[in-house]
Each structure stands twice: as structure tokens, then as C-alpha cells.
Amino acid sequence: MSSIKISVLFFGQITDYTLVNRIELNDFKDTDTVLHYLKTMFPRLKESPYQLALDKEIIHENTLLTSHHTVALLPPYAGG
Amino acid sequence: MSSIKISVLFFGQITDYTLVNRIELNDFKDTDTVLHYLKTMFPRLKESPYQLALDKEIIHENTLLTSHHTVALLPPYAGG
Amino acid sequence: MSSDHRVRNIFIQGAISSGFIGEKIADHAAKKNIGGHSIFLGQVRADLKEDKEVTGIEYTSYEEMALEKMHEIRQAIFAKYELTCMHVYHSLGLVSVGEISLFVFASSVHRAPAIEACREVVERIKKELPVWGKELLSDHSHVWKENRN
Amino acid sequence: MSSDHRVRNIFIQGAISSGFIGEKIADHAAKKNIGGHSIFLGQVRADLKEDKEVTGIEYTSYEEMALEKMHEIRQAIFAKYELTCMHVYHSLGLVSVGEISLFVFASSVHRAPAIEACREVVERIKKELPVWGKELLSDHSHVWKENRN
């Protein structure tokens, strides 16, 4: 079985503690597994409000990942 | 009894047939008398929509005149 | 300052230039409590009237009455909306097609008052100011502008 | 032309200058069927946050997603309102207090569609575009901007 390679993007206040805008991850089968890992790595994520986007579309449920997927953690928007 | 001298101002489409913007009148006691005279002088006034202002205030009823009053005939506004 | 009791002139001879509008916007950079500006611009259209094209509008007004009325509108708007400032300019004389004849500019801390006040002022100006527009046609005849609601 | 299917860039590095806004207004003089323009400008305020004054906002975005979303908003607005054209510009990077970070510009034959579309686009931009603002404070700390409804 070939490895699943995805990118994770961080924005806004989340970058205050991730300190990076982007990480690459291997072999995570779905978004819940990614989130579980991220919360271990960045405990402050547990108290942060955010939405999840998969390839620029907001998702509300656990979703299976394939290679080249991009997962983004989007804190509340503040444009304008 | 001293003479009552008033000014009458014309605006917009009304000036198409009055050809002047302003006339001075003597010895008209009230606005109805002025209008009656103007309609004789400018028959097209009878078919024109307008409001009457006395010293810059719109009036809806016959009003007594005193010297230095300014009567204005205001066709529908078209600013902007 | 902006909501004072002075009757201000709003009339500008001829068209309102985009440079003038840009300058008025720049003037507000020093007002550091403003969060939103709402601007309305009225532009002269090349409408067809009696099969002839409008080439420009010649604006006239009963100026004294218009300025008093505008002052009254201004006082009412400042009483109703929490504005930082508001500016109104209207052309007199000839404004050609494509040029701007009305410029309403409202500013507030948060966006809603500026947006609502700007819109209300535009509606009131069109309904309540004694201003007339002679639409000049391509064959040198004219018709008189009528405002839609 | 204006309602085409191309995804357009809306992002400008740094503040949106009043000169740029004036030029965009001037560009519309050639569109002789336009009767009204409605413009909204968002300006950076010197708010107090944790007793310190905001000196500027550093904007970031998930640009690709924001441009797709903006395209979707644009299509919806053109379907809903009879507009002649619409232009949107949003800053990225640093915008200092008193400078402009958002410029929405809608035009139509009669005034109502431009005014309503402009307002709706501003609301949708603030709610739906993935854009963030880091409010830089006078002591070099920062807080993150939160939009009011």
C-alpha cells in the first residue's frame, strides 16, 4: 500500500502556537486522525474555535484522505 | 395703504414658457390671486405640476402676502 | 464639527471629479475612529429620450431653499444614526454623460450607520431638494429629468 | 465582461490608496449607461485592546480558497441584482490605522441594485472569506481581530 501524503495549513490565531503555517503528514487515513494528532502536538487547539477545510471546501464530518489532500484549520474569519 | 411688493421665482420646466426666472409684482393680497394672475399670463401653468413655496417653505393653502415675500413655483424635483 | 449647526454649501459648479472624491477620502485618514465609509455617486446616463440621446444634464436649483432643506436633512440624519461625519456635494450647471453630479459620503465607527445613513440621504436628496435637471439631447433640444422612486 | 466566469484576484499588498479609488471611479466615465455607484470602504481604526492602541492590522488569507469563495459570491450577486459591474479589493499584509483595507464598488443603471449589492457583498466578505487580521498594538504585542455582526 502506497503512503498517503497530505498537507495541513494553519491560519490566523492558530499560528500563534503552531508557529508554522504548514506541515506535511504521512499515512493519516482520515481527518479525525489528523485532528487527534494535531491536538496532541498543539494542545491549545482544544480550546480554539476553527472550521476544517478539505481542499478548500468546509467539511463537518470525518472524511477519508488520499494523497495530495490539503487540510486547513480556519479560525473565525475577520476580513474587511 | 402702502404697496405690497413681492417676488415670484420660476424653476425647471416652468421656465420653458415663462422665459424668465423671476418677476416682481405689486399689490397682490394673497397667493391665490398671484396664481390666478400667473395662469392668465402663462396658460401652460394650468397643466403643469408644481408646488408653491412662500419664503422657502412649501404652502398648501391660500396665504396672505406682505412686502418682501418671495413666492416660488417648484416643478417636481429631479436632483441627483 | 461635523454635526454643527452651520448651513453648509453643497453645490459645485459643473461635474464632481474623481480627483476631488479621492481627496475627500484621503482627508479622512486622520480620523482614526472611523471603521467604515459608505459613498454614493450619481453619474449622468446617455438615456434615450424621444429617440435622441442625452448628452448631458444642466442642473439648476433654488439654492437658498435647497441648502436650508439639506441642513434639516443633515440634522435629522445625525440625530438618527451614529455617524462620525457626512459630506454631500451636488453639481449645478452642465454635467456631461459619464460625469458625476452627486456625491454622498457617510462615515462611522462600525459599518451599519454609514451604510444606512448614506442610502437614506440619497433618497431624501432626490425627493426633497429643489433641484432640476435639463437633459440636453443630441439634436440640441431638451427634456426635463424626472426622478424615479 | 464584468459578470464573466474568470476567477479574479481581489488582493492588494498593503493599504488601498485614495488615488487608486479615484482612478477606479474615473475608469467608469466611459460606461455611459451607469446611473449610480455604491462604494464601501473599510478603514483601520485605532481601537483600544487590552488598554493598548491598535497601530495597524496585518492581514493574511487562505488566498486560493478566498478567491474561489469571492467568485461564488460574485456570481450569486450578479444573478440577484441587475448590476453593470462590480469590483472588490482587499488588502493583505500591513495596513496602518487610518488606511483603507477593503474597497467594494458596485454600479448599476438605477441606484437601488448598486446600493443593495454593495451592502450584501460587504456582509458576505466579512462572513465568508477566509481572511484574518492581526491587530498590532502600541507595545508591539498583538491580538486577533474579531468581526462583529
Coordinates of C-alpha atoms in Angstrom, one line a residue:
Chain A
M1 CA 0.0 0.0 0.0
S2 CA 1.5 3.4 -1.0
S3 CA 1.9 6.1 1.5
I4 CA -0.8 8.9 1.9
K5 CA 0.9 12.3 1.9
I6 CA -1.2 15.3 2.9
S7 CA -0.6 19.0 3.8
V8 CA -2.0 20.8 6.8
L9 CA -2.4 24.6 6.7
F10 CA -2.7 26.8 9.8
F11 CA -4.1 30.4 9.7
G12 CA -4.7 33.4 12.0
Q13 CA -4.5 32.9 15.8
I14 CA -3.7 29.2 15.4
T15 CA -0.3 30.1 14.0
D16 CA 0.4 31.9 17.4
Y17 CA 1.1 28.4 18.8
T18 CA 1.8 26.2 15.8
L19 CA 4.5 28.7 14.8
V20 CA 4.4 27.3 11.3
N21 CA 1.8 27.8 8.5
R22 CA 2.1 24.4 7.0
I23 CA 3.1 20.8 7.9
E24 CA 3.3 17.7 5.8
L25 CA 1.9 14.4 7.2
N26 CA 2.2 10.8 6.0
D27 CA -0.2 8.0 6.5
F28 CA -3.2 9.5 8.2
K29 CA -6.3 7.8 6.9
D30 CA -8.9 10.4 7.8
T31 CA -9.4 13.9 9.1
D32 CA -10.3 12.8 12.7
T33 CA -7.0 11.0 13.0
V34 CA -5.2 14.1 11.8
L35 CA -7.1 16.3 14.3
H36 CA -6.4 13.9 17.1
Y37 CA -2.7 14.1 16.3
L38 CA -2.7 17.9 15.9
K39 CA -4.3 18.3 19.4
T40 CA -1.6 16.2 20.9
M41 CA 1.1 18.2 19.2
F42 CA -0.6 21.6 19.8
P43 CA -2.8 21.2 23.0
R44 CA -4.1 24.8 22.6
L45 CA -6.1 23.6 19.6
K46 CA -8.5 22.0 22.0
E47 CA -9.7 25.5 23.2
S48 CA -9.5 27.2 19.8
P49 CA -12.6 27.7 17.6
Y50 CA -11.9 26.7 14.0
Q51 CA -13.5 25.2 10.9
L52 CA -11.9 22.5 8.9
A53 CA -11.5 22.7 5.1
L54 CA -10.5 19.8 2.9
D55 CA -9.2 21.1 -0.5
K56 CA -10.8 24.5 0.1
E57 CA -14.2 23.1 1.0
I58 CA -15.5 23.3 4.6
I59 CA -16.3 19.8 6.0
H60 CA -18.3 19.0 9.1
E61 CA -17.7 15.2 9.3
N62 CA -14.8 12.9 9.4
T63 CA -13.5 12.4 5.9
L64 CA -11.2 9.8 4.3
L65 CA -7.9 11.2 3.0
T66 CA -6.0 10.4 -0.2
S67 CA -2.6 11.7 -1.2
H68 CA -2.3 15.4 -2.1
H69 CA -5.3 16.4 0.0
T70 CA -4.9 19.7 1.8
V71 CA -6.5 20.1 5.2
A72 CA -6.8 23.7 6.5
L73 CA -7.6 24.8 10.0
L74 CA -9.5 28.1 9.8
P75 CA -10.2 30.3 12.9
P76 CA -13.2 32.7 12.7
Y77 CA -12.9 35.0 9.7
A78 CA -12.0 38.6 10.2
G79 CA -11.8 40.2 6.8
G80 CA -12.8 43.8 5.9
Chain B
M1 CA -52.1 101.9 2.4
S2 CA -48.6 101.2 1.3
S3 CA -48.0 99.0 -1.7
I4 CA -47.2 95.2 -1.3
K5 CA -44.2 94.2 -3.4
I6 CA -43.4 90.6 -3.8
S7 CA -41.1 88.5 -6.0
V8 CA -42.1 85.4 -7.9
L9 CA -39.5 82.8 -8.9
F10 CA -39.8 80.2 -11.6
F11 CA -37.8 77.0 -11.9
G12 CA -37.2 74.0 -14.1
Q13 CA -39.7 73.2 -16.9
I14 CA -41.8 76.2 -15.9
T15 CA -39.1 78.5 -17.3
D16 CA -39.6 76.9 -20.7
Y17 CA -42.7 79.1 -21.1
T18 CA -42.2 81.9 -18.6
L19 CA -38.8 82.5 -20.2
V20 CA -37.7 84.4 -17.1
N21 CA -36.7 83.2 -13.7
R22 CA -38.2 86.0 -11.7
I23 CA -40.8 88.7 -11.8
E24 CA -41.8 91.4 -9.3
L25 CA -45.4 92.0 -8.6
N26 CA -47.2 94.8 -6.7
D27 CA -50.4 94.8 -4.7
F28 CA -51.4 91.1 -4.7
K29 CA -53.1 90.4 -1.4
D30 CA -52.7 86.6 -1.3
T31 CA -51.1 83.6 -3.1
D32 CA -54.4 82.6 -4.8
T33 CA -54.6 86.0 -6.5
V34 CA -51.0 85.7 -7.6
L35 CA -51.6 82.2 -9.1
H36 CA -54.8 83.3 -10.9
Y37 CA -52.8 86.1 -12.5
L38 CA -49.9 83.9 -13.4
K39 CA -52.2 81.3 -15.1
T40 CA -53.6 84.1 -17.2
M41 CA -50.2 85.3 -18.1
F42 CA -48.8 81.8 -18.7
P43 CA -51.7 79.5 -19.6
R44 CA -49.4 76.4 -19.6
L45 CA -49.2 76.7 -15.9
K46 CA -52.7 75.2 -15.8
E47 CA -51.3 71.8 -17.0
S48 CA -48.0 71.9 -15.1
P49 CA -47.4 70.1 -11.8
Y50 CA -45.8 72.3 -9.2
Q51 CA -45.7 73.1 -5.6
L52 CA -45.8 76.6 -4.1
A53 CA -43.2 77.9 -1.7
L54 CA -43.6 81.1 0.3
D55 CA -40.2 82.3 1.6
K56 CA -38.7 78.8 1.1
E57 CA -41.5 77.0 2.9
I58 CA -43.9 74.8 1.0
I59 CA -47.5 76.0 1.4
H60 CA -50.7 74.1 0.6
E61 CA -53.3 76.8 1.3
N62 CA -54.0 80.3 0.2
T63 CA -51.8 82.6 2.2
L64 CA -51.8 86.4 2.8
L65 CA -48.9 88.3 1.4
T66 CA -46.8 91.1 2.8
S67 CA -44.0 93.1 1.2
H68 CA -40.7 91.2 0.5
H69 CA -42.4 87.9 0.4
T70 CA -41.0 85.5 -2.2
V71 CA -43.3 83.1 -3.9
A72 CA -41.7 80.2 -5.8
L73 CA -43.2 77.8 -8.3
L74 CA -41.4 74.5 -8.0
P75 CA -42.0 71.7 -10.5
P76 CA -41.2 68.1 -9.4
Y77 CA -37.7 67.8 -8.1
A78 CA -35.1 66.0 -10.1
G79 CA -31.8 66.2 -8.2
G80 CA -29.1 63.5 -8.1
Chain C
M1 CA -17.6 69.9 13.9
S2 CA -19.4 67.6 11.5
S3 CA -22.8 67.8 13.2
D4 CA -22.7 71.5 13.8
H5 CA -25.5 74.0 13.2
R6 CA -23.9 75.9 10.3
V7 CA -25.7 75.7 6.9
R8 CA -23.1 74.4 4.5
N9 CA -22.9 74.8 0.8
I10 CA -23.2 71.5 -1.1
F11 CA -23.2 72.9 -4.6
I12 CA -20.3 72.6 -7.0
Q13 CA -20.2 74.2 -10.4
G14 CA -20.0 71.5 -13.1
A15 CA -19.1 67.8 -12.7
I16 CA -17.6 66.4 -9.5
S17 CA -14.2 65.0 -10.5
S18 CA -12.8 61.6 -9.4
G19 CA -9.8 63.5 -8.1
F20 CA -12.0 65.5 -5.8
I21 CA -13.6 62.3 -4.5
G22 CA -10.2 60.8 -3.9
E23 CA -9.1 63.8 -2.0
K24 CA -12.1 63.8 0.2
I25 CA -11.5 60.1 1.0
A26 CA -7.8 60.9 1.8
D27 CA -9.0 63.7 4.2
H28 CA -10.4 61.0 6.5
A29 CA -7.2 59.1 7.1
A30 CA -6.6 61.4 10.1
K31 CA -9.9 60.3 11.7
K32 CA -8.7 57.2 13.5
N33 CA -12.0 56.2 14.9
I34 CA -13.7 55.6 11.5
G35 CA -14.1 52.0 10.5
G36 CA -16.4 52.3 7.5
H37 CA -17.2 54.8 4.8
S38 CA -20.3 54.5 2.5
I39 CA -20.3 56.5 -0.7
F40 CA -22.9 57.1 -3.3
L41 CA -22.1 58.6 -6.7
G42 CA -24.8 59.7 -9.2
Q43 CA -23.5 59.6 -12.8
V44 CA -25.2 61.1 -15.8
R45 CA -26.5 58.4 -18.2
A46 CA -26.8 58.5 -22.0
D47 CA -30.5 57.7 -21.9
L48 CA -32.7 57.8 -25.0
K49 CA -35.4 60.4 -24.8
E50 CA -37.8 60.9 -27.7
D51 CA -35.3 58.7 -29.7
K52 CA -32.5 61.1 -29.1
E53 CA -29.5 60.5 -26.8
V54 CA -28.9 62.6 -23.7
T55 CA -25.5 64.3 -23.9
G56 CA -25.6 66.0 -20.6
I57 CA -27.7 67.5 -17.8
E58 CA -27.8 71.2 -16.9
Y59 CA -28.7 71.4 -13.2
T60 CA -30.4 74.3 -11.5
S61 CA -31.6 74.8 -8.0
Y62 CA -33.5 77.1 -5.7
E63 CA -30.2 77.2 -3.9
E64 CA -31.2 79.0 -0.7
M65 CA -34.1 76.7 -0.1
A66 CA -32.1 73.6 -1.0
L67 CA -29.3 74.5 1.5
E68 CA -31.8 75.0 4.2
K69 CA -33.5 71.7 3.4
M70 CA -30.2 69.9 3.2
H71 CA -29.3 71.3 6.6
E72 CA -32.6 70.0 8.0
I73 CA -31.9 66.5 6.5
R74 CA -28.4 66.6 7.9
Q75 CA -29.6 67.4 11.4
A76 CA -32.2 64.6 11.2
I77 CA -29.6 62.0 9.9
F78 CA -27.1 62.9 12.7
A79 CA -29.9 62.5 15.2
K80 CA -30.9 59.1 13.8
Y81 CA -27.5 57.5 13.0
E82 CA -24.3 57.4 14.9
L83 CA -22.1 59.0 12.3
T84 CA -18.5 60.3 12.5
C85 CA -19.1 62.7 9.6
M86 CA -21.1 63.2 6.5
H87 CA -20.4 65.1 3.3
V88 CA -22.8 65.9 0.4
Y89 CA -21.9 67.5 -2.9
H90 CA -24.3 68.2 -5.8
S91 CA -23.5 69.7 -9.2
L92 CA -25.0 72.9 -10.7
G93 CA -24.6 73.8 -14.4
L94 CA -23.6 71.4 -17.1
V95 CA -22.6 67.8 -16.3
S96 CA -21.8 65.6 -19.3
V97 CA -22.7 62.0 -19.8
G98 CA -20.3 59.7 -17.8
E99 CA -19.6 62.5 -15.3
I100 CA -20.6 62.6 -11.6
S101 CA -23.3 65.0 -10.3
L102 CA -24.0 63.7 -6.8
F103 CA -21.5 62.6 -4.1
V104 CA -22.8 61.5 -0.7
F105 CA -20.1 60.3 1.8
A106 CA -21.0 59.0 5.3
S107 CA -18.6 57.6 7.8
S108 CA -19.0 55.8 11.1
V109 CA -17.1 53.6 13.7
H110 CA -18.9 50.4 12.6
R111 CA -20.2 50.0 9.1
A112 CA -24.0 49.9 9.5
P113 CA -24.8 53.5 10.4
A114 CA -22.7 54.8 7.5
I115 CA -24.4 52.5 5.0
E116 CA -27.9 53.2 6.2
A117 CA -27.4 57.0 6.5
C118 CA -25.8 57.2 3.1
R119 CA -28.8 55.4 1.5
E120 CA -31.3 57.5 3.3
V121 CA -29.6 60.8 2.5
V122 CA -29.6 59.9 -1.2
E123 CA -33.3 59.1 -1.2
R124 CA -34.1 62.3 0.7
I125 CA -31.9 64.4 -1.6
K126 CA -33.8 63.1 -4.6
K127 CA -37.2 63.7 -3.1
E128 CA -36.7 66.8 -1.0
L129 CA -34.1 69.1 -2.6
P130 CA -35.4 71.7 -5.1
V131 CA -33.1 70.8 -7.9
W132 CA -33.9 70.4 -11.6
G133 CA -32.1 68.8 -14.5
K134 CA -32.5 69.9 -18.1
E135 CA -31.5 66.8 -20.2
L136 CA -29.7 68.1 -23.3
L137 CA -30.3 65.9 -26.3
S138 CA -28.1 65.2 -29.3
D139 CA -30.2 67.4 -31.6
H140 CA -29.9 70.4 -29.2
S141 CA -33.5 70.1 -28.0
H142 CA -34.1 69.2 -24.3
V143 CA -36.4 67.4 -21.9
W144 CA -36.7 67.7 -18.2
K145 CA -35.3 64.9 -16.0
E146 CA -37.8 63.1 -13.9
N147 CA -36.7 61.1 -10.8
R148 CA -37.9 57.5 -10.4
N149 CA -38.7 56.4 -6.9
Chain D
M1 CA -17.3 41.2 -19.3
S2 CA -18.0 42.0 -15.7
S3 CA -20.1 39.0 -14.9
D4 CA -17.7 36.6 -16.6
H5 CA -16.6 33.2 -15.2
R6 CA -13.0 34.0 -14.6
V7 CA -11.7 33.9 -11.0
R8 CA -10.3 37.4 -10.4
N9 CA -7.7 38.4 -7.9
I10 CA -9.0 40.8 -5.2
F11 CA -5.9 41.1 -3.1
I12 CA -3.7 44.1 -2.9
Q13 CA -0.4 44.2 -1.0
G14 CA -0.7 46.8 1.8
A15 CA -3.3 49.7 2.0
I16 CA -5.7 50.7 -0.7
S17 CA -4.8 54.3 -1.6
S18 CA -7.3 57.0 -2.2
G19 CA -5.6 57.6 -5.5
F20 CA -6.3 54.0 -6.6
I21 CA -10.0 54.5 -5.6
G22 CA -10.2 57.8 -7.6
E23 CA -8.7 56.0 -10.6
K24 CA -11.2 53.2 -10.4
I25 CA -14.1 55.7 -10.3
A26 CA -12.6 57.6 -13.3
D27 CA -12.5 54.3 -15.2
H28 CA -16.3 54.2 -15.2
A29 CA -16.8 57.5 -17.0
A30 CA -16.8 55.6 -20.3
K31 CA -19.7 53.3 -19.2
K32 CA -22.5 55.7 -20.2
N33 CA -25.4 53.5 -19.0
I34 CA -24.3 53.7 -15.4
G35 CA -26.5 56.0 -13.2
G36 CA -25.3 55.1 -9.7
H37 CA -22.2 53.8 -8.0
S38 CA -22.3 52.5 -4.4
I39 CA -18.9 52.2 -2.7
F40 CA -17.9 50.8 0.7
L41 CA -14.5 51.4 2.2
G42 CA -13.2 49.7 5.3
Q43 CA -10.7 51.7 7.3
V44 CA -8.4 50.5 10.1
R45 CA -9.4 52.0 13.5
A46 CA -7.2 52.9 16.4
D47 CA -9.3 50.7 18.8
L48 CA -8.1 50.1 22.4
K49 CA -7.4 46.4 23.0
E50 CA -6.2 45.4 26.5
D51 CA -5.6 49.1 27.1
K52 CA -3.2 49.4 24.2
E53 CA -3.9 51.2 21.0
V54 CA -4.1 49.4 17.7
T55 CA -1.5 50.8 15.3
G56 CA -2.3 48.7 12.3
I57 CA -3.6 45.3 11.1
E58 CA -1.6 42.7 9.3
Y59 CA -3.9 40.8 7.0
T60 CA -3.4 37.2 5.9
S61 CA -5.7 34.9 3.9
Y62 CA -6.1 31.4 2.6
E63 CA -5.9 33.1 -0.8
E64 CA -6.9 30.3 -3.2
M65 CA -9.9 29.5 -1.1
A66 CA -10.8 33.2 -0.6
L67 CA -10.7 33.8 -4.4
E68 CA -12.9 30.8 -5.1
K69 CA -15.4 31.9 -2.5
M70 CA -15.3 35.5 -3.8
H71 CA -16.0 34.2 -7.3
E72 CA -19.0 32.3 -5.9
I73 CA -20.3 35.4 -4.1
R74 CA -19.8 37.4 -7.3
Q75 CA -21.8 35.0 -9.4
A76 CA -24.6 35.0 -6.8
I77 CA -24.7 38.8 -6.7
F78 CA -24.8 39.2 -10.4
A79 CA -27.6 36.7 -10.6
K80 CA -29.6 38.5 -7.9
Y81 CA -29.0 42.2 -8.8
E82 CA -29.0 44.0 -12.1
L83 CA -25.5 45.4 -12.0
T84 CA -23.4 47.0 -14.7
C85 CA -20.2 46.0 -12.9
M86 CA -18.7 45.2 -9.5
H87 CA -15.1 45.5 -8.2
V88 CA -13.7 44.2 -4.9
Y89 CA -10.3 44.8 -3.4
H90 CA -9.0 43.6 -0.1
S91 CA -5.6 44.3 1.5
L92 CA -3.0 41.7 2.5
G93 CA 0.0 42.5 4.8
L94 CA 0.2 45.6 6.9
V95 CA -2.4 48.3 6.8
S96 CA -1.9 51.2 9.3
V97 CA -4.5 53.0 11.3
G98 CA -6.5 55.4 9.1
E99 CA -5.7 53.5 5.9
I100 CA -8.2 51.5 3.8
S101 CA -8.2 47.7 3.7
L102 CA -11.5 47.0 1.8
F103 CA -13.0 48.6 -1.3
V104 CA -16.3 47.3 -2.7
F105 CA -17.6 49.2 -5.7
A106 CA -20.9 48.3 -7.4
S107 CA -22.6 50.1 -10.3
S108 CA -26.0 49.9 -11.9
V109 CA -28.3 51.8 -14.3
H110 CA -30.6 52.9 -11.5
R111 CA -29.4 53.3 -7.9
A112 CA -31.1 50.5 -5.9
P113 CA -29.3 47.4 -7.3
A114 CA -25.8 49.0 -6.8
I115 CA -26.7 50.1 -3.2
E116 CA -28.2 46.7 -2.2
A117 CA -25.5 44.6 -3.9
C118 CA -22.7 46.7 -2.3
R119 CA -24.1 46.2 1.1
E120 CA -24.7 42.4 0.6
V121 CA -21.2 41.9 -0.7
V122 CA -19.6 43.6 2.3
E123 CA -21.6 41.4 4.7
R124 CA -20.7 38.3 2.8
I125 CA -17.0 39.2 2.5
K126 CA -16.8 39.6 6.3
K127 CA -18.6 36.4 7.0
E128 CA -17.4 34.1 4.2
L129 CA -13.9 35.0 3.1
P130 CA -11.0 33.2 4.9
V131 CA -9.1 36.3 5.9
W132 CA -7.5 37.1 9.3
G133 CA -6.3 40.3 10.8
K134 CA -3.5 40.5 13.4
E135 CA -4.1 43.8 15.3
L136 CA -0.7 45.2 16.1
L137 CA -0.6 47.1 19.4
S138 CA 1.4 50.1 20.6
D139 CA 3.6 47.9 22.8
H140 CA 4.4 45.5 19.9
S141 CA 2.1 42.8 21.2
H142 CA -0.9 41.7 19.2
V143 CA -4.5 40.5 19.3
W144 CA -6.5 38.9 16.6
K145 CA -9.3 40.9 15.0
E146 CA -12.9 39.7 15.6
N147 CA -15.7 40.7 13.3
R148 CA -18.9 42.0 14.7
N149 CA -22.1 41.0 13.0

